[in-house]
Amino acid sequence: MNTLRIDEGTRLLVLTGAGVSAESGIPTFRGSNGLWENHPVERVASPEGFRDDPSLVWRFYSQRRAGAAPCEPNPGHLAIAEWEKKLGDRFLLVTQNVDGLHRKAGSQRMVELHGNLFTTRCTRCERTPFEDRLEYPEGTVPLCGECGGALRPHIVWFGEMLNPRELIEVGEFLQRLDTRLVFMAVGTSGAVWPAAGFVDGARKGGGQTWLVNADPADNADRFHHFVQGRSGEVLPKLVTFE
Ligand code: APR
């Protein structure tokens, strides 16, 4: 397997998707018996679905909380947290995952692009989104203790905008001029934008691009390097620091 050598003049942006958590026991979304095989996206992960049946949406997310709560980071998460320790501000992690495993592994310089499974917010008042690990009983919709409005998972649903401040942070990291860029995507099918387009931004800026994935992803041919394999096995051996 070819290895990625990182020296003092290099910065690393890592984008992760559901594949990086697969070895921790969390189901991915697409492919055989992916999450979306059993749950139509529109009904459980969209504003329209929440409007039509909020208790169904809360049942779906309570099930995902129950599934993710006992899971532990795997060697892939731990390797990424190690890279951050070595690189400091020459490192940024952008994850599409909401399972909290990168944080559990020690990652801090991180953008959770699609929100977090264990954070809840109010649909009515401006209350700050808050940590919430509760699994709500079937048929219930939790209400805000401050305004009585319906609470919702702090997740970016299909059709919703990403946090512009987070996209600016990623853009600024991609466009820095002080170091050479390496962009690495791990465990993502490249099916969802704008994350699927980060590789183009990296290449436009002259960055080296790597994909680590169990199967060729939709946008695999846009990467300079493709390492096929399980991230828990590949990542701990992939990077050498000079
Ligand atoms: N190691 C590396 N890659 C893996 C592993 C593994 N152990 N297991 C699975 N994969 C790969 C699959 O081959 C697939 O290409 O991870 C990818 C997971 O793709 P998806 O299930 O589409 O997940 P993701 O790319 O994260 O989806 C992006 O779409 O559903 C929305 O908001 C949701 O964040 C999600 C976004």
Short mmCIF file of C-alpha atoms and ligand atoms in Angstrom, two decimals:
data_model
loop_
_atom_site.label_atom_id
_atom_site.label_comp_id
_atom_site.label_asym_id
_atom_site.label_seq_id
_atom_site.Cartn_x
_atom_site.Cartn_y
_atom_site.Cartn_z
CA MET A 1 0.00 0.00 0.00
CA ASN A 2 1.40 3.44 -0.86
CA THR A 3 1.79 5.68 2.16
CA LEU A 4 1.14 9.38 2.60
CA ARG A 5 4.20 11.30 3.79
CA ILE A 6 3.43 14.49 5.68
CA ASP A 7 6.19 17.03 6.38
CA GLU A 8 6.34 20.42 8.12
CA GLY A 9 5.09 22.19 5.02
CA THR A 10 1.91 20.15 4.65
CA ARG A 11 -1.61 20.56 6.07
CA LEU A 12 -4.23 17.80 6.10
CA LEU A 13 -8.00 18.10 5.68
CA VAL A 14 -9.85 14.85 6.39
CA LEU A 15 -13.50 14.31 5.40
CA THR A 16 -15.22 11.28 6.90
CA GLY A 17 -18.50 9.52 6.22
CA ALA A 18 -20.43 6.60 7.64
CA GLY A 19 -17.78 4.10 6.49
CA VAL A 20 -15.34 5.24 9.18
CA SER A 21 -17.86 4.14 11.86
CA ALA A 22 -18.87 0.86 10.20
CA GLU A 23 -16.24 -1.13 12.14
CA SER A 24 -17.63 0.37 15.34
CA GLY A 25 -20.96 -1.27 14.57
CA ILE A 26 -22.86 1.71 13.19
CA PRO A 27 -24.76 1.00 9.94
CA THR A 28 -23.91 3.02 6.85
CA PHE A 29 -26.60 4.63 4.75
CA ARG A 30 -26.21 3.18 1.27
CA GLY A 31 -25.35 -0.21 -0.12
CA SER A 32 -26.81 -3.50 1.04
CA ASN A 33 -29.03 -3.13 4.13
CA GLY A 34 -28.00 0.49 4.51
CA LEU A 35 -30.08 2.66 6.81
CA TRP A 36 -32.03 4.14 3.93
CA GLU A 37 -33.03 0.65 2.75
CA ASN A 38 -35.41 0.36 5.72
CA HIS A 39 -36.30 4.00 6.30
CA PRO A 40 -37.43 6.24 3.46
CA VAL A 41 -35.29 9.36 3.81
CA GLU A 42 -38.20 11.71 3.14
CA ARG A 43 -40.22 10.42 6.10
CA VAL A 44 -37.54 10.29 8.79
CA ALA A 45 -34.79 12.73 7.78
CA SER A 46 -36.50 15.76 6.23
CA PRO A 47 -38.39 18.83 7.50
CA GLU A 48 -41.49 17.62 5.65
CA GLY A 49 -41.28 14.24 7.39
CA PHE A 50 -40.98 15.95 10.77
CA ARG A 51 -43.94 18.21 10.02
CA ASP A 52 -46.09 15.23 8.90
CA ASP A 53 -45.15 12.83 11.71
CA PRO A 54 -42.72 14.15 14.33
CA SER A 55 -43.18 11.11 16.58
CA LEU A 56 -42.02 8.80 13.72
CA VAL A 57 -38.93 10.97 13.27
CA TRP A 58 -38.22 10.87 17.01
CA ARG A 59 -38.67 7.09 16.98
CA PHE A 60 -36.07 6.85 14.18
CA TYR A 61 -33.56 9.09 15.97
CA SER A 62 -34.18 7.48 19.36
CA GLN A 63 -33.38 4.12 17.72
CA ARG A 64 -30.19 5.58 16.23
CA ARG A 65 -29.23 6.99 19.65
CA ALA A 66 -29.79 3.56 21.21
CA GLY A 67 -27.66 1.98 18.45
CA ALA A 68 -24.80 4.48 18.68
CA ALA A 69 -24.60 5.03 22.46
CA PRO A 70 -22.73 1.76 23.28
CA CYS A 71 -20.39 2.01 20.25
CA GLU A 72 -16.73 2.79 20.69
CA PRO A 73 -14.26 4.49 18.32
CA ASN A 74 -12.29 2.05 16.16
CA PRO A 75 -8.59 2.27 15.12
CA GLY A 76 -9.61 4.48 12.19
CA HIS A 77 -11.08 7.16 14.49
CA LEU A 78 -8.07 6.87 16.80
CA ALA A 79 -5.59 7.28 13.93
CA ILE A 80 -7.34 10.48 12.82
CA ALA A 81 -7.22 11.84 16.38
CA GLU A 82 -3.47 11.04 16.47
CA TRP A 83 -2.88 12.95 13.22
CA GLU A 84 -4.53 16.01 14.79
CA LYS A 85 -2.21 15.75 17.81
CA LYS A 86 0.82 15.68 15.52
CA LEU A 87 -0.32 18.45 13.14
CA GLY A 88 -2.16 20.90 15.40
CA ASP A 89 -3.49 23.81 13.32
CA ARG A 90 -2.26 22.11 10.15
CA PHE A 91 -5.12 19.65 10.60
CA LEU A 92 -8.90 19.87 10.23
CA LEU A 93 -11.49 17.09 10.35
CA VAL A 94 -14.86 17.54 8.64
CA THR A 95 -17.27 14.74 9.36
CA GLN A 96 -20.64 13.96 7.83
CA ASN A 97 -21.25 11.56 10.72
CA VAL A 98 -23.50 12.44 13.62
CA ASP A 99 -22.54 9.50 15.88
CA GLY A 100 -20.07 11.42 18.07
CA LEU A 101 -17.34 8.75 17.72
CA HIS A 102 -14.66 11.18 16.49
CA ARG A 103 -15.16 13.25 19.64
CA LYS A 104 -15.08 10.09 21.74
CA ALA A 105 -11.75 9.23 20.03
CA GLY A 106 -10.30 12.62 21.06
CA SER A 107 -10.75 14.68 17.89
CA GLN A 108 -11.26 18.38 18.66
CA ARG A 109 -10.40 20.34 15.51
CA MET A 110 -13.57 19.10 13.91
CA VAL A 111 -16.64 20.32 12.02
CA GLU A 112 -19.76 18.15 12.39
CA LEU A 113 -21.24 19.16 9.04
CA HIS A 114 -24.53 17.28 9.48
CA GLY A 115 -25.05 17.93 13.19
CA ASN A 116 -24.93 15.54 16.13
CA LEU A 117 -27.25 12.69 17.10
CA PHE A 118 -26.97 13.54 20.83
CA THR A 119 -27.92 17.21 20.47
CA THR A 120 -31.50 18.52 20.44
CA ARG A 121 -32.91 21.96 19.63
CA CYS A 122 -36.22 23.79 19.81
CA THR A 123 -38.19 24.40 16.62
CA ARG A 124 -39.71 27.58 18.05
CA CYS A 125 -37.42 29.57 20.39
CA GLU A 126 -33.79 30.60 20.04
CA ARG A 127 -32.64 28.32 22.84
CA THR A 128 -29.09 27.05 22.20
CA PRO A 129 -29.02 23.43 20.99
CA PHE A 130 -28.31 21.23 24.00
CA GLU A 131 -26.88 17.80 24.75
CA ASP A 132 -29.65 15.20 24.92
CA ARG A 133 -29.01 11.45 25.10
CA LEU A 134 -32.63 10.50 25.83
CA GLU A 135 -34.37 7.83 23.77
CA TYR A 136 -37.97 9.03 23.62
CA PRO A 137 -40.81 6.49 24.01
CA GLU A 138 -42.73 5.60 20.87
CA GLY A 139 -45.45 8.07 19.93
CA THR A 140 -44.05 11.01 21.90
CA VAL A 141 -42.67 14.37 20.74
CA PRO A 142 -40.58 16.13 23.41
CA LEU A 143 -41.51 19.76 24.07
CA CYS A 144 -39.27 22.68 24.97
CA GLY A 145 -39.22 23.40 28.71
CA GLU A 146 -38.87 27.13 27.97
CA CYS A 147 -41.46 27.83 25.28
CA GLY A 148 -43.44 24.60 24.85
CA GLY A 149 -42.42 24.29 21.20
CA ALA A 150 -41.64 20.89 19.67
CA LEU A 151 -38.05 19.77 20.07
CA ARG A 152 -36.16 18.25 17.13
CA PRO A 153 -32.84 16.48 16.62
CA HIS A 154 -29.98 18.93 15.86
CA ILE A 155 -29.32 17.18 12.55
CA VAL A 156 -29.11 18.71 9.08
CA TRP A 157 -31.94 17.01 7.19
CA PHE A 158 -32.25 16.53 3.47
CA GLY A 159 -33.25 19.81 1.87
CA GLU A 160 -31.83 21.86 4.75
CA MET A 161 -28.89 24.26 4.55
CA LEU A 162 -25.57 23.48 6.16
CA ASN A 163 -24.16 25.94 8.69
CA PRO A 164 -22.52 28.67 6.54
CA ARG A 165 -19.91 29.41 9.22
CA GLU A 166 -18.74 25.80 9.04
CA LEU A 167 -18.53 25.89 5.25
CA ILE A 168 -16.45 29.10 5.49
CA GLU A 169 -14.12 27.38 7.98
CA VAL A 170 -13.60 24.49 5.55
CA GLY A 171 -13.11 26.87 2.61
CA GLU A 172 -10.54 28.92 4.51
CA PHE A 173 -8.60 25.78 5.42
CA LEU A 174 -8.70 24.59 1.80
CA GLN A 175 -7.43 27.95 0.52
CA ARG A 176 -4.61 28.61 3.01
CA LEU A 177 -1.36 29.62 1.30
CA ASP A 178 1.12 28.84 4.09
CA THR A 179 1.35 25.08 3.50
CA ARG A 180 0.72 22.48 0.84
CA LEU A 181 -2.73 20.84 1.10
CA VAL A 182 -3.52 17.15 1.32
CA PHE A 183 -7.23 16.29 1.25
CA MET A 184 -8.32 12.81 2.35
CA ALA A 185 -11.86 11.43 2.17
CA VAL A 186 -12.55 8.34 4.28
CA GLY A 187 -15.59 6.06 4.23
CA THR A 188 -17.92 8.21 2.17
CA SER A 189 -19.79 7.32 -1.01
CA GLY A 190 -19.52 10.84 -2.38
CA ALA A 191 -23.31 10.81 -2.83
CA VAL A 192 -24.15 13.98 -0.90
CA TRP A 193 -23.13 17.56 -1.67
CA PRO A 194 -21.42 19.87 -0.83
CA ALA A 195 -19.09 17.38 0.95
CA ALA A 196 -18.84 15.36 -2.28
CA GLY A 197 -17.37 18.43 -3.99
CA PHE A 198 -14.59 19.18 -1.48
CA VAL A 199 -12.19 17.08 -3.57
CA ASP A 200 -12.68 19.47 -6.51
CA GLY A 201 -11.90 22.45 -4.31
CA ALA A 202 -8.79 20.71 -3.05
CA ARG A 203 -7.57 19.89 -6.57
CA LYS A 204 -8.28 23.42 -7.78
CA GLY A 205 -5.95 24.64 -5.06
CA GLY A 206 -3.25 22.23 -6.22
CA GLY A 207 -3.82 19.83 -3.31
CA GLN A 208 -3.00 16.14 -3.33
CA THR A 209 -6.21 14.10 -2.90
CA TRP A 210 -6.63 10.67 -1.32
CA LEU A 211 -9.66 8.42 -0.99
CA VAL A 212 -9.77 5.57 1.54
CA ASN A 213 -12.92 3.54 1.03
CA ALA A 214 -14.12 -0.05 1.20
CA ASP A 215 -15.55 0.21 -2.34
CA PRO A 216 -14.90 2.63 -5.19
CA ALA A 217 -17.03 5.68 -4.32
CA ASP A 218 -19.13 7.67 -6.79
CA ASN A 219 -16.39 10.27 -7.09
CA ALA A 220 -13.35 7.94 -6.77
CA ASP A 221 -11.96 8.92 -10.16
CA ARG A 222 -11.55 12.51 -8.96
CA PHE A 223 -8.89 11.53 -6.44
CA HIS A 224 -5.15 11.24 -7.21
CA HIS A 225 -4.81 8.24 -4.87
CA PHE A 226 -7.39 5.58 -3.99
CA VAL A 227 -6.68 3.06 -1.22
CA GLN A 228 -9.37 0.40 -1.16
CA GLY A 229 -9.89 -1.13 2.25
CA ARG A 230 -11.44 -0.87 5.69
CA SER A 231 -10.50 2.41 7.34
CA GLY A 232 -9.87 0.72 10.70
CA GLU A 233 -7.09 -1.31 9.03
CA VAL A 234 -5.79 1.24 6.49
CA LEU A 235 -5.59 4.49 8.48
CA PRO A 236 -3.23 3.37 11.29
CA LYS A 237 -0.59 2.47 8.65
CA LEU A 238 -1.30 5.07 5.96
CA VAL A 239 0.49 8.21 7.13
CA THR A 240 4.16 8.79 7.99
CA PHE A 241 5.31 12.10 9.48
CA GLU A 242 8.68 13.63 8.49
N1 APR B 1 -13.98 1.37 5.76
C1 APR B 1 -14.00 2.27 4.75
N2 APR B 1 -15.10 2.54 3.99
C2 APR B 1 -16.21 1.84 4.30
C3 APR B 1 -16.27 0.88 5.33
C4 APR B 1 -15.08 0.66 6.08
N3 APR B 1 -15.03 -0.24 7.09
N4 APR B 1 -17.53 0.36 5.37
C5 APR B 1 -18.23 0.98 4.40
N5 APR B 1 -17.44 1.86 3.74
C6 APR B 1 -17.79 2.78 2.66
C7 APR B 1 -18.84 2.27 1.71
O1 APR B 1 -18.20 1.58 0.63
C8 APR B 1 -19.48 3.57 1.24
O2 APR B 1 -18.83 4.05 0.06
O3 APR B 1 -18.34 3.92 3.27
C9 APR B 1 -19.23 4.55 2.36
C10 APR B 1 -20.49 4.94 3.11
O4 APR B 1 -21.30 5.64 2.23
P1 APR B 1 -22.75 6.11 2.70
O5 APR B 1 -23.44 5.00 3.39
O6 APR B 1 -23.38 6.79 1.52
O7 APR B 1 -22.46 7.21 3.83
P2 APR B 1 -21.99 8.70 3.64
O8 APR B 1 -21.11 8.85 2.42
O9 APR B 1 -21.41 9.12 4.93
O10 APR B 1 -23.37 9.49 3.39
C11 APR B 1 -23.26 10.90 3.36
O11 APR B 1 -25.65 11.08 3.27
O12 APR B 1 -27.35 9.90 4.11
C12 APR B 1 -26.75 11.14 4.17
O13 APR B 1 -26.45 12.68 5.92
C13 APR B 1 -26.21 11.35 5.55
O14 APR B 1 -24.00 11.94 6.28
C14 APR B 1 -24.74 11.11 5.40
C15 APR B 1 -24.49 11.51 3.96
#
